[in-house]
Amino acid sequence: LAIGVQVGTNVGGGTVAAGDYAGGGMAFSECVNTNTWTGVSFTLGGTSGGCEILFQVQTFDEQGTANHGGCSGNSCYVFPQATVQIGTAPIVVNFSDLSGGMPTGGAAIAMQIVGLQWQLQSPAPPAVDAGQPACPGAELIIDNVKFVQ
């Protein structure tokens, strides 16, 4: 999937390969303590191409040490996440709505954010032994990102 950023211009869709993922986001140069905020708001346009769309909060605990995080070993990069949908209304994801990864709980997540990301994940196979399908024409348009209370 080709990912690009250009103000006011759509980049164009791409294909997320079967059994794979693609996406984009924003990383912060250090941990951001957002404990005065309860979540993130954004608008999400484009097309999923049949993929599941995940909003993920990159946390220090799950970021690999090679990327200045606190995780080493094979279990890194399992960020707290929530499934989101493309639509015209702003999406609000509260930190308490996120699941998976470390730390757990909205207040703990808010204390160690190192980035935000949106991921297109190819869907589960439609039937046993049917193979995981690709997501053709996937494109995300992310706008109006802000922390909210």
PDB file of C-alpha atoms in Angstrom:
ATOM      1  CA  LEU A   1       0.000   0.000   0.000  1.00  0.00           C
ATOM      2  CA  ALA A   2       1.457   3.353  -0.971  1.00  0.00           C
ATOM      3  CA  ILE A   3       1.314   5.779   1.929  1.00  0.00           C
ATOM      4  CA  GLY A   4       1.918   9.484   1.468  1.00  0.00           C
ATOM      5  CA  VAL A   5       1.028  12.823   2.946  1.00  0.00           C
ATOM      6  CA  GLN A   6       0.178  15.813   0.828  1.00  0.00           C
ATOM      7  CA  VAL A   7      -2.117  18.551   2.108  1.00  0.00           C
ATOM      8  CA  GLY A   8      -5.373  18.744   0.172  1.00  0.00           C
ATOM      9  CA  THR A   9      -4.546  15.863  -2.164  1.00  0.00           C
ATOM     10  CA  ASN A  10      -5.550  12.209  -2.101  1.00  0.00           C
ATOM     11  CA  VAL A  11      -2.587   9.917  -2.625  1.00  0.00           C
ATOM     12  CA  GLY A  12      -4.489   7.046  -4.225  1.00  0.00           C
ATOM     13  CA  GLY A  13      -5.437   3.584  -3.121  1.00  0.00           C
ATOM     14  CA  GLY A  14      -3.295   0.509  -2.905  1.00  0.00           C
ATOM     15  CA  THR A  15      -3.653  -3.158  -2.071  1.00  0.00           C
ATOM     16  CA  VAL A  16      -2.987  -4.660   1.339  1.00  0.00           C
ATOM     17  CA  ALA A  17      -1.678  -8.154   0.609  1.00  0.00           C
ATOM     18  CA  ALA A  18      -3.434 -11.216   2.026  1.00  0.00           C
ATOM     19  CA  GLY A  19      -2.280 -11.894   5.581  1.00  0.00           C
ATOM     20  CA  ASP A  20      -0.590  -8.502   5.829  1.00  0.00           C
ATOM     21  CA  TYR A  21      -1.200  -4.969   7.067  1.00  0.00           C
ATOM     22  CA  ALA A  22      -0.365  -1.394   6.087  1.00  0.00           C
ATOM     23  CA  GLY A  23      -0.951   2.018   7.524  1.00  0.00           C
ATOM     24  CA  GLY A  24       0.526   5.224   8.758  1.00  0.00           C
ATOM     25  CA  GLY A  25       0.657   7.496  11.718  1.00  0.00           C
ATOM     26  CA  MET A  26       2.597  10.029  13.682  1.00  0.00           C
ATOM     27  CA  ALA A  27       5.411   9.461  16.135  1.00  0.00           C
ATOM     28  CA  PHE A  28       6.475  11.816  18.904  1.00  0.00           C
ATOM     29  CA  SER A  29      10.135  12.397  19.729  1.00  0.00           C
ATOM     30  CA  GLU A  30       9.500  11.477  23.359  1.00  0.00           C
ATOM     31  CA  CYS A  31       6.792  10.107  25.638  1.00  0.00           C
ATOM     32  CA  VAL A  32       3.770  12.423  25.756  1.00  0.00           C
ATOM     33  CA  ASN A  33       1.925  12.639  29.055  1.00  0.00           C
ATOM     34  CA  THR A  34      -1.688  13.287  28.093  1.00  0.00           C
ATOM     35  CA  ASN A  35      -3.190  12.533  31.501  1.00  0.00           C
ATOM     36  CA  THR A  36      -5.323  15.697  31.253  1.00  0.00           C
ATOM     37  CA  TRP A  37      -6.974  14.190  28.152  1.00  0.00           C
ATOM     38  CA  THR A  38      -9.218  11.135  27.908  1.00  0.00           C
ATOM     39  CA  GLY A  39      -8.824  10.206  24.250  1.00  0.00           C
ATOM     40  CA  VAL A  40      -8.225  11.146  20.638  1.00  0.00           C
ATOM     41  CA  SER A  41     -10.625  12.538  18.032  1.00  0.00           C
ATOM     42  CA  PHE A  42     -10.128  12.393  14.244  1.00  0.00           C
ATOM     43  CA  THR A  43     -11.978  12.108  10.973  1.00  0.00           C
ATOM     44  CA  LEU A  44     -11.416   9.108   8.758  1.00  0.00           C
ATOM     45  CA  GLY A  45     -12.211   8.998   5.058  1.00  0.00           C
ATOM     46  CA  GLY A  46     -11.259   6.840   2.108  1.00  0.00           C
ATOM     47  CA  THR A  47     -12.061   3.170   1.634  1.00  0.00           C
ATOM     48  CA  SER A  48     -11.062   0.079   3.577  1.00  0.00           C
ATOM     49  CA  GLY A  49     -10.927  -2.191   0.521  1.00  0.00           C
ATOM     50  CA  GLY A  50     -12.405  -4.860   2.815  1.00  0.00           C
ATOM     51  CA  CYS A  51      -9.731  -4.497   5.503  1.00  0.00           C
ATOM     52  CA  GLU A  52     -10.367  -4.026   9.201  1.00  0.00           C
ATOM     53  CA  ILE A  53      -9.219  -0.552  10.342  1.00  0.00           C
ATOM     54  CA  LEU A  54      -7.440  -0.296  13.676  1.00  0.00           C
ATOM     55  CA  PHE A  55      -6.576   2.870  15.561  1.00  0.00           C
ATOM     56  CA  GLN A  56      -3.551   2.181  17.746  1.00  0.00           C
ATOM     57  CA  VAL A  57      -1.766   4.172  20.422  1.00  0.00           C
ATOM     58  CA  GLN A  58       1.963   3.536  20.401  1.00  0.00           C
ATOM     59  CA  THR A  59       3.153   3.271  24.003  1.00  0.00           C
ATOM     60  CA  PHE A  60       6.625   3.310  25.527  1.00  0.00           C
ATOM     61  CA  ASP A  61       6.028  -0.168  27.041  1.00  0.00           C
ATOM     62  CA  GLU A  62       5.336  -1.690  23.588  1.00  0.00           C
ATOM     63  CA  GLN A  63       7.770   0.373  21.488  1.00  0.00           C
ATOM     64  CA  GLY A  64      10.987  -1.529  20.747  1.00  0.00           C
ATOM     65  CA  THR A  65      14.257  -0.357  22.268  1.00  0.00           C
ATOM     66  CA  ALA A  66      15.588   0.217  18.719  1.00  0.00           C
ATOM     67  CA  ASN A  67      12.878   2.907  18.417  1.00  0.00           C
ATOM     68  CA  HIS A  68      13.683   4.411  21.845  1.00  0.00           C
ATOM     69  CA  GLY A  69      10.993   2.439  23.659  1.00  0.00           C
ATOM     70  CA  GLY A  70      11.072   0.148  26.648  1.00  0.00           C
ATOM     71  CA  CYS A  71      10.326  -3.230  25.027  1.00  0.00           C
ATOM     72  CA  SER A  72      12.907  -5.826  24.100  1.00  0.00           C
ATOM     73  CA  GLY A  73      12.370  -9.333  22.790  1.00  0.00           C
ATOM     74  CA  ASN A  74       9.806 -10.822  20.434  1.00  0.00           C
ATOM     75  CA  SER A  75       6.607  -9.489  21.985  1.00  0.00           C
ATOM     76  CA  CYS A  76       6.954  -5.769  21.163  1.00  0.00           C
ATOM     77  CA  TYR A  77       4.676  -3.587  19.022  1.00  0.00           C
ATOM     78  CA  VAL A  78       1.390  -4.964  20.354  1.00  0.00           C
ATOM     79  CA  PHE A  79      -0.123  -1.521  20.840  1.00  0.00           C
ATOM     80  CA  PRO A  80      -3.420  -0.794  22.623  1.00  0.00           C
ATOM     81  CA  GLN A  81      -6.051  -0.519  19.885  1.00  0.00           C
ATOM     82  CA  ALA A  82      -9.670  -0.093  18.877  1.00  0.00           C
ATOM     83  CA  THR A  83     -11.473  -0.960  15.649  1.00  0.00           C
ATOM     84  CA  VAL A  84     -12.791   2.123  13.807  1.00  0.00           C
ATOM     85  CA  GLN A  85     -14.890   2.738  10.695  1.00  0.00           C
ATOM     86  CA  ILE A  86     -14.681   5.238   7.851  1.00  0.00           C
ATOM     87  CA  GLY A  87     -17.418   7.870   8.038  1.00  0.00           C
ATOM     88  CA  THR A  88     -18.211  11.557   7.864  1.00  0.00           C
ATOM     89  CA  ALA A  89     -18.583  12.229  11.607  1.00  0.00           C
ATOM     90  CA  PRO A  90     -15.576  12.718  13.885  1.00  0.00           C
ATOM     91  CA  ILE A  91     -14.475   9.538  15.647  1.00  0.00           C
ATOM     92  CA  VAL A  92     -13.632   9.718  19.352  1.00  0.00           C
ATOM     93  CA  VAL A  93     -11.586   6.895  20.836  1.00  0.00           C
ATOM     94  CA  ASN A  94     -11.206   7.110  24.604  1.00  0.00           C
ATOM     95  CA  PHE A  95      -8.014   5.657  26.065  1.00  0.00           C
ATOM     96  CA  SER A  96     -10.232   3.468  28.263  1.00  0.00           C
ATOM     97  CA  ASP A  97     -11.749   1.940  25.066  1.00  0.00           C
ATOM     98  CA  LEU A  98      -8.381   0.551  23.922  1.00  0.00           C
ATOM     99  CA  SER A  99      -7.522  -3.098  24.420  1.00  0.00           C
ATOM    100  CA  GLY A 100      -4.443  -5.263  24.037  1.00  0.00           C
ATOM    101  CA  GLY A 101      -0.839  -4.323  24.578  1.00  0.00           C
ATOM    102  CA  MET A 102       0.688  -2.553  27.537  1.00  0.00           C
ATOM    103  CA  PRO A 103       0.014  -0.684  29.658  1.00  0.00           C
ATOM    104  CA  THR A 104      -3.615  -1.466  30.340  1.00  0.00           C
ATOM    105  CA  GLY A 105      -6.178   1.076  31.450  1.00  0.00           C
ATOM    106  CA  GLY A 106      -6.912   4.519  30.100  1.00  0.00           C
ATOM    107  CA  ALA A 107      -4.935   6.522  32.687  1.00  0.00           C
ATOM    108  CA  ALA A 108      -1.809   4.366  32.306  1.00  0.00           C
ATOM    109  CA  ILE A 109      -1.946   4.571  28.489  1.00  0.00           C
ATOM    110  CA  ALA A 110      -2.320   8.356  28.644  1.00  0.00           C
ATOM    111  CA  MET A 111       0.923   8.623  30.636  1.00  0.00           C
ATOM    112  CA  GLN A 112       3.201   7.087  27.973  1.00  0.00           C
ATOM    113  CA  ILE A 113       2.039   7.807  24.433  1.00  0.00           C
ATOM    114  CA  VAL A 114       4.880   7.873  21.893  1.00  0.00           C
ATOM    115  CA  GLY A 115       2.729   7.917  18.752  1.00  0.00           C
ATOM    116  CA  LEU A 116      -0.605   7.319  17.053  1.00  0.00           C
ATOM    117  CA  GLN A 117      -1.214   5.024  14.100  1.00  0.00           C
ATOM    118  CA  TRP A 118      -3.968   3.772  11.821  1.00  0.00           C
ATOM    119  CA  GLN A 119      -3.611   0.250  10.436  1.00  0.00           C
ATOM    120  CA  LEU A 120      -5.442  -1.573   7.657  1.00  0.00           C
ATOM    121  CA  GLN A 121      -5.453  -5.299   8.518  1.00  0.00           C
ATOM    122  CA  SER A 122      -6.439  -7.919   5.933  1.00  0.00           C
ATOM    123  CA  PRO A 123      -9.541  -9.767   7.134  1.00  0.00           C
ATOM    124  CA  ALA A 124      -9.834 -13.254   8.516  1.00  0.00           C
ATOM    125  CA  PRO A 125     -10.501 -16.020   5.979  1.00  0.00           C
ATOM    126  CA  PRO A 126     -14.202 -16.213   5.018  1.00  0.00           C
ATOM    127  CA  ALA A 127     -14.207 -19.994   5.555  1.00  0.00           C
ATOM    128  CA  VAL A 128     -11.918 -22.648   6.971  1.00  0.00           C
ATOM    129  CA  ASP A 129      -8.940 -23.215   4.631  1.00  0.00           C
ATOM    130  CA  ALA A 130     -10.201 -20.494   2.260  1.00  0.00           C
ATOM    131  CA  GLY A 131      -7.108 -18.335   2.679  1.00  0.00           C
ATOM    132  CA  GLN A 132      -6.932 -14.786   3.937  1.00  0.00           C
ATOM    133  CA  PRO A 133      -8.072 -12.272   1.288  1.00  0.00           C
ATOM    134  CA  ALA A 134      -6.254  -9.119   0.181  1.00  0.00           C
ATOM    135  CA  CYS A 135      -7.796  -5.623   0.424  1.00  0.00           C
ATOM    136  CA  PRO A 136      -7.698  -3.968  -3.014  1.00  0.00           C
ATOM    137  CA  GLY A 137      -8.168  -0.210  -3.362  1.00  0.00           C
ATOM    138  CA  ALA A 138      -7.530   0.575   0.313  1.00  0.00           C
ATOM    139  CA  GLU A 139      -6.959   4.251   1.106  1.00  0.00           C
ATOM    140  CA  LEU A 140      -7.169   6.167   4.384  1.00  0.00           C
ATOM    141  CA  ILE A 141      -7.616   9.911   4.663  1.00  0.00           C
ATOM    142  CA  ILE A 142      -6.927  10.982   8.253  1.00  0.00           C
ATOM    143  CA  ASP A 143      -7.677  14.539   9.339  1.00  0.00           C
ATOM    144  CA  ASN A 144      -8.471  16.751  12.344  1.00  0.00           C
ATOM    145  CA  VAL A 145      -6.450  14.685  14.851  1.00  0.00           C
ATOM    146  CA  LYS A 146      -6.638  16.080  18.373  1.00  0.00           C
ATOM    147  CA  PHE A 147      -6.578  15.036  21.996  1.00  0.00           C
ATOM    148  CA  VAL A 148      -9.970  15.367  23.737  1.00  0.00           C
ATOM    149  CA  GLN A 149     -11.453  15.383  27.238  1.00  0.00           C
TER     150      GLN A 149
END
